[in-house]
Each structure stands twice: as C-alpha cells, then as structure tokens.
PDB file of C-alpha atoms in Angstrom:
ATOM      1  CA  UNK A   1     -46.155  26.038  13.329  1.00  0.00           C
ATOM      2  CA  UNK A   2     -47.862  28.017  16.556  1.00  0.00           C
ATOM      3  CA  UNK A   3     -45.191  28.789  19.232  1.00  0.00           C
ATOM      4  CA  UNK A   4     -45.812  29.194  23.131  1.00  0.00           C
ATOM      5  CA  UNK A   5     -47.484  32.518  22.373  1.00  0.00           C
ATOM      6  CA  UNK A   6     -49.598  31.527  19.200  1.00  0.00           C
ATOM      7  CA  UNK A   7     -51.019  28.110  20.159  1.00  0.00           C
ATOM      8  CA  UNK A   8     -54.016  26.834  18.136  1.00  0.00           C
ATOM      9  CA  UNK A   9     -56.762  28.470  20.069  1.00  0.00           C
ATOM     10  CA  UNK A  10     -59.570  28.075  17.623  1.00  0.00           C
ATOM     11  CA  UNK A  11     -62.976  27.360  19.233  1.00  0.00           C
ATOM     12  CA  UNK A  12     -64.524  24.190  18.388  1.00  0.00           C
ATOM     13  CA  UNK A  13     -66.926  24.173  15.811  1.00  0.00           C
ATOM     14  CA  UNK A  14     -70.627  23.869  15.915  1.00  0.00           C
ATOM     15  CA  UNK A  15     -72.361  20.743  14.815  1.00  0.00           C
ATOM     16  CA  UNK A  16     -73.553  22.581  11.686  1.00  0.00           C
ATOM     17  CA  UNK A  17     -70.485  23.841  10.466  1.00  0.00           C
ATOM     18  CA  UNK A  18     -69.340  22.868   7.312  1.00  0.00           C
ATOM     19  CA  UNK A  19     -65.587  22.043   8.100  1.00  0.00           C
ATOM     20  CA  UNK A  20     -65.186  18.657   9.889  1.00  0.00           C
ATOM     21  CA  UNK A  21     -62.926  18.950  12.879  1.00  0.00           C
ATOM     22  CA  UNK A  22     -59.155  17.542  12.110  1.00  0.00           C
ATOM     23  CA  UNK A  23     -58.582  14.099  13.184  1.00  0.00           C
ATOM     24  CA  UNK A  24     -55.683  15.179  15.304  1.00  0.00           C
ATOM     25  CA  UNK A  25     -57.816  17.058  17.453  1.00  0.00           C
ATOM     26  CA  UNK A  26     -60.255  14.194  18.095  1.00  0.00           C
ATOM     27  CA  UNK A  27     -57.540  12.010  19.288  1.00  0.00           C
ATOM     28  CA  UNK A  28     -57.922  11.018  23.053  1.00  0.00           C
ATOM     29  CA  UNK A  29     -54.951  11.457  25.414  1.00  0.00           C
ATOM     30  CA  UNK A  30     -53.406   8.065  26.119  1.00  0.00           C
ATOM     31  CA  UNK A  31     -51.272   6.960  29.087  1.00  0.00           C
ATOM     32  CA  UNK A  32     -48.055   6.920  26.555  1.00  0.00           C
ATOM     33  CA  UNK A  33     -48.874  10.816  25.976  1.00  0.00           C
ATOM     34  CA  UNK A  34     -49.084  11.244  29.807  1.00  0.00           C
ATOM     35  CA  UNK A  35     -45.612   9.711  30.217  1.00  0.00           C
ATOM     36  CA  UNK A  36     -44.093  11.632  27.487  1.00  0.00           C
ATOM     37  CA  UNK A  37     -45.317  14.811  28.744  1.00  0.00           C
ATOM     38  CA  UNK A  38     -43.791  14.264  32.320  1.00  0.00           C
ATOM     39  CA  UNK A  39     -40.568  12.959  31.120  1.00  0.00           C
ATOM     40  CA  UNK A  40     -40.094  15.943  28.771  1.00  0.00           C
ATOM     41  CA  UNK A  41     -41.379  18.512  31.172  1.00  0.00           C
ATOM     42  CA  UNK A  42     -39.451  17.027  34.347  1.00  0.00           C
ATOM     43  CA  UNK A  43     -37.247  19.604  34.685  1.00  0.00           C
ATOM     44  CA  UNK A  44     -39.685  22.578  34.036  1.00  0.00           C
ATOM     45  CA  UNK A  45     -41.391  21.792  37.337  1.00  0.00           C
ATOM     46  CA  UNK A  46     -38.576  23.088  39.334  1.00  0.00           C
ATOM     47  CA  UNK A  47     -39.158  26.549  38.031  1.00  0.00           C
ATOM     48  CA  UNK A  48     -42.433  26.126  40.136  1.00  0.00           C
ATOM     49  CA  UNK A  49     -40.660  24.598  43.154  1.00  0.00           C
ATOM     50  CA  UNK A  50     -37.166  23.685  43.852  1.00  0.00           C
ATOM     51  CA  UNK A  51     -38.536  20.526  46.001  1.00  0.00           C
ATOM     52  CA  UNK A  52     -40.772  19.452  43.074  1.00  0.00           C
ATOM     53  CA  UNK A  53     -44.073  20.276  44.711  1.00  0.00           C
ATOM     54  CA  UNK A  54     -45.988  19.570  41.370  1.00  0.00           C
ATOM     55  CA  UNK A  55     -49.465  21.113  42.714  1.00  0.00           C
ATOM     56  CA  UNK A  56     -50.954  24.285  43.989  1.00  0.00           C
ATOM     57  CA  UNK A  57     -50.436  25.401  47.552  1.00  0.00           C
ATOM     58  CA  UNK A  58     -52.640  25.712  50.516  1.00  0.00           C
ATOM     59  CA  UNK A  59     -53.006  29.175  51.962  1.00  0.00           C
ATOM     60  CA  UNK A  60     -53.644  29.762  55.860  1.00  0.00           C
ATOM     61  CA  UNK A  61     -53.652  32.474  58.156  1.00  0.00           C
ATOM     62  CA  UNK A  62     -50.067  33.137  59.137  1.00  0.00           C
ATOM     63  CA  UNK A  63     -48.641  32.123  55.778  1.00  0.00           C
ATOM     64  CA  UNK A  64     -46.963  34.676  53.455  1.00  0.00           C
ATOM     65  CA  UNK A  65     -48.975  34.508  50.200  1.00  0.00           C
ATOM     66  CA  UNK A  66     -45.879  35.713  48.248  1.00  0.00           C
ATOM     67  CA  UNK A  67     -43.761  32.770  49.474  1.00  0.00           C
ATOM     68  CA  UNK A  68     -44.957  29.979  47.176  1.00  0.00           C
ATOM     69  CA  UNK A  69     -42.969  27.219  48.599  1.00  0.00           C
ATOM     70  CA  UNK A  70     -44.447  27.505  52.064  1.00  0.00           C
ATOM     71  CA  UNK A  71     -47.906  27.149  50.604  1.00  0.00           C
ATOM     72  CA  UNK A  72     -46.842  24.311  48.531  1.00  0.00           C
ATOM     73  CA  UNK A  73     -45.527  22.440  51.560  1.00  0.00           C
ATOM     74  CA  UNK A  74     -48.768  23.335  53.561  1.00  0.00           C
ATOM     75  CA  UNK A  75     -50.817  21.563  50.950  1.00  0.00           C
ATOM     76  CA  UNK A  76     -48.712  18.219  51.714  1.00  0.00           C
ATOM     77  CA  UNK A  77     -49.497  18.849  55.381  1.00  0.00           C
ATOM     78  CA  UNK A  78     -53.293  19.509  54.821  1.00  0.00           C
ATOM     79  CA  UNK A  79     -53.021  16.004  53.076  1.00  0.00           C
ATOM     80  CA  UNK A  80     -51.565  14.463  55.977  1.00  0.00           C
ATOM     81  CA  UNK A  81     -53.986  16.009  58.478  1.00  0.00           C
ATOM     82  CA  UNK A  82     -56.938  14.604  56.470  1.00  0.00           C
ATOM     83  CA  UNK A  83     -55.501  11.179  56.484  1.00  0.00           C
ATOM     84  CA  UNK A  84     -56.265  11.162  60.343  1.00  0.00           C
ATOM     85  CA  UNK A  85     -53.698   8.696  60.948  1.00  0.00           C
ATOM     86  CA  UNK A  86     -53.365   9.709  64.710  1.00  0.00           C
ATOM     87  CA  UNK A  87     -56.962   9.009  65.259  1.00  0.00           C
ATOM     88  CA  UNK A  88     -57.136   5.174  64.508  1.00  0.00           C
ATOM     89  CA  UNK A  89     -57.347   3.311  67.540  1.00  0.00           C
ATOM     90  CA  UNK A  90     -54.179   1.244  67.135  1.00  0.00           C
ATOM     91  CA  UNK A  91     -52.148   4.316  67.282  1.00  0.00           C
ATOM     92  CA  UNK A  92     -54.079   5.467  70.549  1.00  0.00           C
ATOM     93  CA  UNK A  93     -52.737   2.184  72.347  1.00  0.00           C
ATOM     94  CA  UNK A  94     -49.054   2.606  71.153  1.00  0.00           C
ATOM     95  CA  UNK A  95     -46.849   4.259  68.598  1.00  0.00           C
ATOM     96  CA  UNK A  96     -46.592   2.105  65.723  1.00  0.00           C
ATOM     97  CA  UNK A  97     -44.855   2.273  62.227  1.00  0.00           C
ATOM     98  CA  UNK A  98     -47.607   3.115  59.504  1.00  0.00           C
ATOM     99  CA  UNK A  99     -47.438   3.016  55.746  1.00  0.00           C
ATOM    100  CA  UNK A 100     -49.196   5.333  53.446  1.00  0.00           C
ATOM    101  CA  UNK A 101     -49.386   5.398  49.544  1.00  0.00           C
ATOM    102  CA  UNK A 102     -48.847   8.235  47.093  1.00  0.00           C
ATOM    103  CA  UNK A 103     -50.768   7.134  44.022  1.00  0.00           C
ATOM    104  CA  UNK A 104     -49.458   9.521  41.232  1.00  0.00           C
ATOM    105  CA  UNK A 105     -46.629  11.024  43.295  1.00  0.00           C
ATOM    106  CA  UNK A 106     -44.783  12.919  40.671  1.00  0.00           C
ATOM    107  CA  UNK A 107     -41.293  13.520  42.462  1.00  0.00           C
ATOM    108  CA  UNK A 108     -42.481  12.330  45.795  1.00  0.00           C
ATOM    109  CA  UNK A 109     -42.754  15.616  47.615  1.00  0.00           C
ATOM    110  CA  UNK A 110     -46.028  14.853  49.355  1.00  0.00           C
ATOM    111  CA  UNK A 111     -44.602  11.761  50.970  1.00  0.00           C
ATOM    112  CA  UNK A 112     -41.142  13.602  51.714  1.00  0.00           C
ATOM    113  CA  UNK A 113     -42.981  16.333  53.748  1.00  0.00           C
ATOM    114  CA  UNK A 114     -45.127  13.877  55.854  1.00  0.00           C
ATOM    115  CA  UNK A 115     -42.163  11.240  56.449  1.00  0.00           C
ATOM    116  CA  UNK A 116     -40.091  14.137  57.326  1.00  0.00           C
ATOM    117  CA  UNK A 117     -42.766  15.277  59.862  1.00  0.00           C
ATOM    118  CA  UNK A 118     -43.478  11.816  61.375  1.00  0.00           C
ATOM    119  CA  UNK A 119     -40.325   9.384  62.165  1.00  0.00           C
ATOM    120  CA  UNK A 120     -42.854   6.393  62.518  1.00  0.00           C
ATOM    121  CA  UNK A 121     -44.317   7.126  58.724  1.00  0.00           C
ATOM    122  CA  UNK A 122     -43.151   5.098  55.929  1.00  0.00           C
ATOM    123  CA  UNK A 123     -44.295   5.831  52.166  1.00  0.00           C
ATOM    124  CA  UNK A 124     -44.438   4.094  49.012  1.00  0.00           C
ATOM    125  CA  UNK A 125     -44.988   6.148  45.853  1.00  0.00           C
ATOM    126  CA  UNK A 126     -46.341   5.172  42.717  1.00  0.00           C
ATOM    127  CA  UNK A 127     -45.515   6.561  39.247  1.00  0.00           C
ATOM    128  CA  UNK A 128     -45.043   5.271  35.642  1.00  0.00           C
ATOM    129  CA  UNK A 129     -42.482   8.054  34.849  1.00  0.00           C
ATOM    130  CA  UNK A 130     -39.018   6.492  35.619  1.00  0.00           C
ATOM    131  CA  UNK A 131     -37.192  10.150  35.680  1.00  0.00           C
ATOM    132  CA  UNK A 132     -39.651  11.231  38.603  1.00  0.00           C
ATOM    133  CA  UNK A 133     -38.281   8.193  40.552  1.00  0.00           C
ATOM    134  CA  UNK A 134     -34.765   9.149  39.763  1.00  0.00           C
ATOM    135  CA  UNK A 135     -35.590  13.005  40.745  1.00  0.00           C
ATOM    136  CA  UNK A 136     -37.127  11.620  44.170  1.00  0.00           C
ATOM    137  CA  UNK A 137     -34.453   9.650  44.923  1.00  0.00           C
ATOM    138  CA  UNK A 138     -32.143  12.271  44.871  1.00  0.00           C
ATOM    139  CA  UNK A 139     -34.336  14.752  46.831  1.00  0.00           C
ATOM    140  CA  UNK A 140     -35.033  11.927  49.377  1.00  0.00           C
ATOM    141  CA  UNK A 141     -31.225  11.558  50.196  1.00  0.00           C
ATOM    142  CA  UNK A 142     -31.070  15.250  50.729  1.00  0.00           C
ATOM    143  CA  UNK A 143     -33.919  15.467  53.183  1.00  0.00           C
ATOM    144  CA  UNK A 144     -32.603  12.513  55.034  1.00  0.00           C
ATOM    145  CA  UNK A 145     -35.753  10.365  54.549  1.00  0.00           C
ATOM    146  CA  UNK A 146     -34.443   7.844  52.023  1.00  0.00           C
ATOM    147  CA  UNK A 147     -34.511   4.894  54.576  1.00  0.00           C
ATOM    148  CA  UNK A 148     -38.596   5.437  54.765  1.00  0.00           C
ATOM    149  CA  UNK A 149     -39.297   6.104  51.183  1.00  0.00           C
ATOM    150  CA  UNK A 150     -39.900   3.403  48.571  1.00  0.00           C
ATOM    151  CA  UNK A 151     -40.635   4.703  45.025  1.00  0.00           C
ATOM    152  CA  UNK A 152     -42.049   1.938  42.499  1.00  0.00           C
ATOM    153  CA  UNK A 153     -42.646   2.338  38.978  1.00  0.00           C
ATOM    154  CA  UNK A 154     -46.363   1.221  38.167  1.00  0.00           C
ATOM    155  CA  UNK A 155     -49.872   2.178  36.661  1.00  0.00           C
ATOM    156  CA  UNK A 156     -51.304   3.513  39.760  1.00  0.00           C
ATOM    157  CA  UNK A 157     -54.628   2.019  38.851  1.00  0.00           C
ATOM    158  CA  UNK A 158     -52.828  -1.820  38.945  1.00  0.00           C
ATOM    159  CA  UNK A 159     -50.056  -1.181  41.246  1.00  0.00           C
ATOM    160  CA  UNK A 160     -49.161  -4.871  42.239  1.00  0.00           C
ATOM    161  CA  UNK A 161     -48.998  -3.874  45.814  1.00  0.00           C
ATOM    162  CA  UNK A 162     -50.222  -5.994  48.677  1.00  0.00           C
ATOM    163  CA  UNK A 163     -54.181  -5.818  49.301  1.00  0.00           C
ATOM    164  CA  UNK A 164     -55.426  -3.875  52.572  1.00  0.00           C
ATOM    165  CA  UNK A 165     -51.685  -2.941  53.826  1.00  0.00           C
ATOM    166  CA  UNK A 166     -52.034   0.859  53.530  1.00  0.00           C
ATOM    167  CA  UNK A 167     -52.865   3.245  56.764  1.00  0.00           C
ATOM    168  CA  UNK A 168     -53.722   5.825  54.229  1.00  0.00           C
ATOM    169  CA  UNK A 169     -53.312   7.116  50.480  1.00  0.00           C
ATOM    170  CA  UNK A 170     -53.786  10.332  48.757  1.00  0.00           C
ATOM    171  CA  UNK A 171     -53.747  11.667  45.020  1.00  0.00           C
ATOM    172  CA  UNK A 172     -52.615  15.252  44.789  1.00  0.00           C
ATOM    173  CA  UNK A 173     -53.428  16.622  41.385  1.00  0.00           C
ATOM    174  CA  UNK A 174     -52.963  13.143  39.655  1.00  0.00           C
ATOM    175  CA  UNK A 175     -56.326  11.497  40.102  1.00  0.00           C
ATOM    176  CA  UNK A 176     -57.234  13.624  36.814  1.00  0.00           C
ATOM    177  CA  UNK A 177     -54.978  11.442  34.868  1.00  0.00           C
ATOM    178  CA  UNK A 178     -57.123   8.068  35.496  1.00  0.00           C
ATOM    179  CA  UNK A 179     -59.777   7.241  32.634  1.00  0.00           C
ATOM    180  CA  UNK A 180     -63.345   8.729  32.715  1.00  0.00           C
ATOM    181  CA  UNK A 181     -65.127  11.405  34.501  1.00  0.00           C
ATOM    182  CA  UNK A 182     -65.604   9.131  37.689  1.00  0.00           C
ATOM    183  CA  UNK A 183     -61.884   7.813  37.545  1.00  0.00           C
ATOM    184  CA  UNK A 184     -63.273   4.372  38.722  1.00  0.00           C
ATOM    185  CA  UNK A 185     -60.144   2.643  38.154  1.00  0.00           C
ATOM    186  CA  UNK A 186     -58.203   4.810  40.218  1.00  0.00           C
ATOM    187  CA  UNK A 187     -60.901   4.538  43.056  1.00  0.00           C
ATOM    188  CA  UNK A 188     -60.954   0.568  42.794  1.00  0.00           C
ATOM    189  CA  UNK A 189     -57.280   0.239  43.307  1.00  0.00           C
ATOM    190  CA  UNK A 190     -57.260   2.783  46.317  1.00  0.00           C
ATOM    191  CA  UNK A 191     -60.219   0.760  48.033  1.00  0.00           C
ATOM    192  CA  UNK A 192     -58.099  -2.657  47.356  1.00  0.00           C
ATOM    193  CA  UNK A 193     -55.041  -1.156  48.822  1.00  0.00           C
ATOM    194  CA  UNK A 194     -56.415   0.471  51.843  1.00  0.00           C
ATOM    195  CA  UNK A 195     -57.045  -1.223  55.318  1.00  0.00           C
ATOM    196  CA  UNK A 196     -60.707  -1.242  56.650  1.00  0.00           C
ATOM    197  CA  UNK A 197     -61.002   2.185  58.516  1.00  0.00           C
ATOM    198  CA  UNK A 198     -58.141   4.137  56.637  1.00  0.00           C
ATOM    199  CA  UNK A 199     -58.673   7.323  54.573  1.00  0.00           C
ATOM    200  CA  UNK A 200     -58.009   8.475  51.043  1.00  0.00           C
ATOM    201  CA  UNK A 201     -57.720  11.964  50.485  1.00  0.00           C
ATOM    202  CA  UNK A 202     -57.825  13.320  46.679  1.00  0.00           C
ATOM    203  CA  UNK A 203     -57.041  16.909  46.128  1.00  0.00           C
ATOM    204  CA  UNK A 204     -57.949  18.003  42.446  1.00  0.00           C
ATOM    205  CA  UNK A 205     -59.850  19.986  39.990  1.00  0.00           C
ATOM    206  CA  UNK A 206     -63.259  18.712  39.367  1.00  0.00           C
ATOM    207  CA  UNK A 207     -65.846  19.464  36.689  1.00  0.00           C
ATOM    208  CA  UNK A 208     -69.114  20.545  38.490  1.00  0.00           C
ATOM    209  CA  UNK A 209     -71.072  19.411  35.390  1.00  0.00           C
ATOM    210  CA  UNK A 210     -70.848  16.925  32.503  1.00  0.00           C
ATOM    211  CA  UNK A 211     -71.780  19.851  29.884  1.00  0.00           C
ATOM    212  CA  UNK A 212     -69.988  22.892  30.948  1.00  0.00           C
ATOM    213  CA  UNK A 213     -70.493  25.987  29.220  1.00  0.00           C
ATOM    214  CA  UNK A 214     -69.271  26.265  26.144  1.00  0.00           C
ATOM    215  CA  UNK A 215     -66.282  28.619  26.683  1.00  0.00           C
ATOM    216  CA  UNK A 216     -65.388  26.646  29.938  1.00  0.00           C
ATOM    217  CA  UNK A 217     -65.663  23.454  28.129  1.00  0.00           C
ATOM    218  CA  UNK A 218     -63.366  24.610  25.330  1.00  0.00           C
ATOM    219  CA  UNK A 219     -60.871  26.098  28.024  1.00  0.00           C
ATOM    220  CA  UNK A 220     -61.030  22.567  29.797  1.00  0.00           C
ATOM    221  CA  UNK A 221     -60.200  20.690  26.698  1.00  0.00           C
ATOM    222  CA  UNK A 222     -57.064  23.317  25.944  1.00  0.00           C
ATOM    223  CA  UNK A 223     -55.625  22.608  29.493  1.00  0.00           C
ATOM    224  CA  UNK A 224     -56.278  18.904  29.561  1.00  0.00           C
ATOM    225  CA  UNK A 225     -54.627  18.267  26.055  1.00  0.00           C
ATOM    226  CA  UNK A 226     -51.858  20.624  27.005  1.00  0.00           C
ATOM    227  CA  UNK A 227     -51.128  18.782  30.354  1.00  0.00           C
ATOM    228  CA  UNK A 228     -51.865  15.359  28.785  1.00  0.00           C
ATOM    229  CA  UNK A 229     -55.106  14.913  31.015  1.00  0.00           C
ATOM    230  CA  UNK A 230     -57.868  12.754  29.477  1.00  0.00           C
ATOM    231  CA  UNK A 231     -60.711  14.703  31.491  1.00  0.00           C
ATOM    232  CA  UNK A 232     -61.090  16.392  34.910  1.00  0.00           C
ATOM    233  CA  UNK A 233     -63.504  14.066  37.049  1.00  0.00           C
ATOM    234  CA  UNK A 234     -67.090  15.317  37.538  1.00  0.00           C
ATOM    235  CA  UNK A 235     -67.386  15.866  41.090  1.00  0.00           C
ATOM    236  CA  UNK A 236     -70.787  13.937  41.318  1.00  0.00           C
ATOM    237  CA  UNK A 237     -69.708  10.851  39.405  1.00  0.00           C
ATOM    238  CA  UNK A 238     -66.411  10.581  41.326  1.00  0.00           C
ATOM    239  CA  UNK A 239     -68.170  10.750  44.661  1.00  0.00           C
ATOM    240  CA  UNK A 240     -70.674   8.020  43.429  1.00  0.00           C
ATOM    241  CA  UNK A 241     -67.528   5.940  42.501  1.00  0.00           C
ATOM    242  CA  UNK A 242     -66.394   6.149  46.072  1.00  0.00           C
ATOM    243  CA  UNK A 243     -69.712   4.861  47.446  1.00  0.00           C
ATOM    244  CA  UNK A 244     -69.756   2.156  44.895  1.00  0.00           C
ATOM    245  CA  UNK A 245     -66.134   0.922  45.700  1.00  0.00           C
ATOM    246  CA  UNK A 246     -66.929   0.655  49.536  1.00  0.00           C
ATOM    247  CA  UNK A 247     -66.091   4.171  51.021  1.00  0.00           C
ATOM    248  CA  UNK A 248     -68.104   5.786  53.407  1.00  0.00           C
ATOM    249  CA  UNK A 249     -67.804   9.109  55.394  1.00  0.00           C
ATOM    250  CA  UNK A 250     -67.199  11.181  52.017  1.00  0.00           C
ATOM    251  CA  UNK A 251     -66.808  14.489  52.265  1.00  0.00           C
ATOM    252  CA  UNK A 252     -66.115  17.266  49.671  1.00  0.00           C
ATOM    253  CA  UNK A 253     -64.505  20.437  50.621  1.00  0.00           C
ATOM    254  CA  UNK A 254     -63.951  23.429  48.239  1.00  0.00           C
ATOM    255  CA  UNK A 255     -60.201  24.678  48.411  1.00  0.00           C
ATOM    256  CA  UNK A 256     -60.733  27.611  45.959  1.00  0.00           C
ATOM    257  CA  UNK A 257     -59.866  30.297  48.090  1.00  0.00           C
ATOM    258  CA  UNK A 258     -57.220  28.127  49.721  1.00  0.00           C
ATOM    259  CA  UNK A 259     -55.334  27.891  46.380  1.00  0.00           C
ATOM    260  CA  UNK A 260     -56.028  31.150  44.942  1.00  0.00           C
ATOM    261  CA  UNK A 261     -52.660  32.987  46.315  1.00  0.00           C
ATOM    262  CA  UNK A 262     -50.570  30.313  44.766  1.00  0.00           C
ATOM    263  CA  UNK A 263     -52.254  30.245  41.572  1.00  0.00           C
ATOM    264  CA  UNK A 264     -51.999  34.112  41.225  1.00  0.00           C
ATOM    265  CA  UNK A 265     -48.303  33.364  41.090  1.00  0.00           C
ATOM    266  CA  UNK A 266     -48.770  31.897  37.691  1.00  0.00           C
ATOM    267  CA  UNK A 267     -48.775  34.644  35.322  1.00  0.00           C
ATOM    268  CA  UNK A 268     -45.349  36.290  36.468  1.00  0.00           C
ATOM    269  CA  UNK A 269     -43.951  33.142  36.776  1.00  0.00           C
ATOM    270  CA  UNK A 270     -45.097  31.347  33.577  1.00  0.00           C
ATOM    271  CA  UNK A 271     -44.283  34.327  31.557  1.00  0.00           C
ATOM    272  CA  UNK A 272     -40.712  34.851  33.063  1.00  0.00           C
ATOM    273  CA  UNK A 273     -40.168  31.101  32.447  1.00  0.00           C
ATOM    274  CA  UNK A 274     -41.417  31.050  28.823  1.00  0.00           C
ATOM    275  CA  UNK A 275     -39.424  34.238  27.950  1.00  0.00           C
ATOM    276  CA  UNK A 276     -36.145  32.691  29.470  1.00  0.00           C
ATOM    277  CA  UNK A 277     -36.538  29.381  27.853  1.00  0.00           C
ATOM    278  CA  UNK A 278     -37.350  30.613  24.474  1.00  0.00           C
ATOM    279  CA  UNK A 279     -34.396  32.415  24.814  1.00  0.00           C
ATOM    280  CA  UNK A 280     -32.000  29.714  25.597  1.00  0.00           C
ATOM    281  CA  UNK A 281     -33.494  27.612  22.980  1.00  0.00           C
ATOM    282  CA  UNK A 282     -33.414  30.249  20.115  1.00  0.00           C
ATOM    283  CA  UNK A 283     -37.447  30.367  19.919  1.00  0.00           C
ATOM    284  CA  UNK A 284     -37.789  26.757  19.916  1.00  0.00           C
ATOM    285  CA  UNK A 285     -39.417  24.757  22.288  1.00  0.00           C
ATOM    286  CA  UNK A 286     -40.631  21.212  21.890  1.00  0.00           C
ATOM    287  CA  UNK A 287     -44.441  20.588  21.521  1.00  0.00           C
ATOM    288  CA  UNK A 288     -44.925  19.045  25.259  1.00  0.00           C
ATOM    289  CA  UNK A 289     -42.976  22.289  26.799  1.00  0.00           C
ATOM    290  CA  UNK A 290     -45.249  24.865  24.839  1.00  0.00           C
ATOM    291  CA  UNK A 291     -48.127  23.296  25.953  1.00  0.00           C
ATOM    292  CA  UNK A 292     -46.843  22.817  29.810  1.00  0.00           C
ATOM    293  CA  UNK A 293     -46.709  26.678  29.458  1.00  0.00           C
ATOM    294  CA  UNK A 294     -49.890  27.221  27.688  1.00  0.00           C
ATOM    295  CA  UNK A 295     -51.550  25.034  30.344  1.00  0.00           C
ATOM    296  CA  UNK A 296     -50.325  26.623  33.241  1.00  0.00           C
ATOM    297  CA  UNK A 297     -52.318  30.026  31.984  1.00  0.00           C
ATOM    298  CA  UNK A 298     -55.301  27.921  31.215  1.00  0.00           C
ATOM    299  CA  UNK A 299     -55.468  26.689  34.805  1.00  0.00           C
ATOM    300  CA  UNK A 300     -55.637  30.157  36.107  1.00  0.00           C
ATOM    301  CA  UNK A 301     -58.447  30.935  33.787  1.00  0.00           C
ATOM    302  CA  UNK A 302     -60.544  27.858  34.468  1.00  0.00           C
ATOM    303  CA  UNK A 303     -60.750  28.694  37.943  1.00  0.00           C
ATOM    304  CA  UNK A 304     -62.893  31.640  37.002  1.00  0.00           C
ATOM    305  CA  UNK A 305     -65.774  29.529  35.791  1.00  0.00           C
ATOM    306  CA  UNK A 306     -67.439  28.843  38.969  1.00  0.00           C
ATOM    307  CA  UNK A 307     -70.537  27.173  37.657  1.00  0.00           C
ATOM    308  CA  UNK A 308     -68.253  24.629  35.955  1.00  0.00           C
ATOM    309  CA  UNK A 309     -65.303  23.825  37.751  1.00  0.00           C
ATOM    310  CA  UNK A 310     -63.997  23.641  41.281  1.00  0.00           C
ATOM    311  CA  UNK A 311     -60.695  22.768  43.253  1.00  0.00           C
ATOM    312  CA  UNK A 312     -61.409  20.603  46.058  1.00  0.00           C
ATOM    313  CA  UNK A 313     -60.067  18.024  48.638  1.00  0.00           C
ATOM    314  CA  UNK A 314     -62.238  14.809  48.627  1.00  0.00           C
ATOM    315  CA  UNK A 315     -61.956  12.707  51.619  1.00  0.00           C
ATOM    316  CA  UNK A 316     -63.370   9.134  52.477  1.00  0.00           C
ATOM    317  CA  UNK A 317     -62.765   6.049  54.843  1.00  0.00           C
ATOM    318  CA  UNK A 318     -62.623   2.676  53.670  1.00  0.00           C
ATOM    319  CA  UNK A 319     -65.564   0.869  55.271  1.00  0.00           C
ATOM    320  CA  UNK A 320     -65.116  -2.559  56.899  1.00  0.00           C
TER     321      UNK A 320
END
C-alpha cells in the first residue's frame, strides 16, 4: 500500500493501451466522500491556520508574506469588500442589520472575520460536515461573535433557507465541491437566496479549458481525488451559469499573484506536518489524511500551468 511519500502517481493510460484502468480509478467523487474527507482531516487544517482559515491568503502591500495568518484573514476581508454591502441604497439611508451567507463555510472563518469587523452584520454558514460546525461554535465564542453567527448543517445546493433574504453570499474554495464544470446547482441556490441587487463572491481555482494538457489534466485529477473534489469549474461554464441564473455585472479577477506568497508556504509546512504526523502515527496515516498531504503539494504544482488553470475571484450582482 502506498504511503504519503509513495502515492499512486501513475499517468493515465492512452486510449490504445492494452490494460484497462482499474474500476477504483474511474469511480466519481461523491458527497459522502467529501463529508468523510472533511470529517477525517478536520484537525489537520489547524496546522495551516489556528483560526481555521481553510483557504489561500491574499497578499497586498504592507502585509508580511512570511506571516500566513495575516494573509488568510485579508482574503476574508477581500471577500467582504467584494460584496459591497455599504453601497446598497438602504444602508445609505440609515445603518441597518444585514445578513450574509457562507456557502460551504468550513469552520466559519470568513464569516467570523466579517462579523467581527462589522457590528451590524449577521452571518449564516452552511456546511454538511457536523464536526466543522462544532469547531465554529467554539471559535465564535472565543471571538465574541457567537450571538451574530448561525451555523446550519445542510447541502449548500439545497439549504432550506428562505428565498431572497440574504444581503450577500460567498463561497471561498467551496464552490468546487458542487457537481459539474458549471456548478449550476450551486449557482441556482445562490441566486435563490440573494435579494435583488445583492452580490455573490466566489474565490476558487478554475480550469481555463475543458481539455487541459495531459500533465495538467492528470495533476488536476490527482489533486481533485485527493481533496474529494468532483472537478474544478471551467471558468467559462461558470460565468455562463451565472448569467443563466439571473446574475449581472459579472467580473472575473485573477488572484494568481495575490495568493502566490501564501501558496509558497506549502512545501515546508506540508513536509514538516507529514513527518510529524507519520512519526506520531508510527508510519501509518489513514487514506484521507495521506491524500490531504498529497493534495497540498498538487495545489502548488497545479498553479504552474497557466494555460490550464487560474485562481480567481468571481463576483456578480443578483438582477431584479
């Protein structure tokens, strides 16, 4: 059985190869796989961020690129700025309470940052992984924002939340867990939840074409399988899904260089973490924990394929 340093890195066979691929390699990632993955590796994310920021950071002038947590928090604030909550007509008349939704929240770090920055903001976070909500509740109390945070356990494509009540919504490295290259089920639910004129912000990796190069395609599949992602969205398909579901003012902004400083933390951190965990576990890690480490390296490598992949912020306004 391969260990974390010896995963199955075989390249996919060409169509003319005599040996058929194994049935296991052809099995699609399911929602159950995603739940199992996040449940099993929940504590491992603390090595990346004590506050459970489960995403890359946003570097800007004035931030120390060696201090990862500051960049991670700045990504949360970049999402908040993209929602433009202070520009709506209602907020210009008089300050009022606003409610935002985190679709695929992890442990609620982005919502916690934004609610902590704005005393009039309330947040609802959605995840189908119970252990993440348990972590969120504990961290909310420590941050002093528990009274303005609500965590629900649900599929973010069928939340059960009321229609057209949210002042903003976002998905930070979570929209990729929806199905298909357009993520249409995710987009449809976001459109249903948002008030007319409210904004959606999506920060994620995107494929730039349906058929990436052979090495990039293999690397994407290895990464996706290791982090229990069905597939990254194809950027053009995702934008078209936004248009089809009533979004306008769609903007796509590459964050490739903004996230690069935090991504460069991966090799040293992942190697140190792998060695420490292997030592504690006497050389044995569960399959999802091994894959989690492999995917960390893959994420950095995938970013080198500029023709096939980009890391973007996509924003759009709900029409009406």
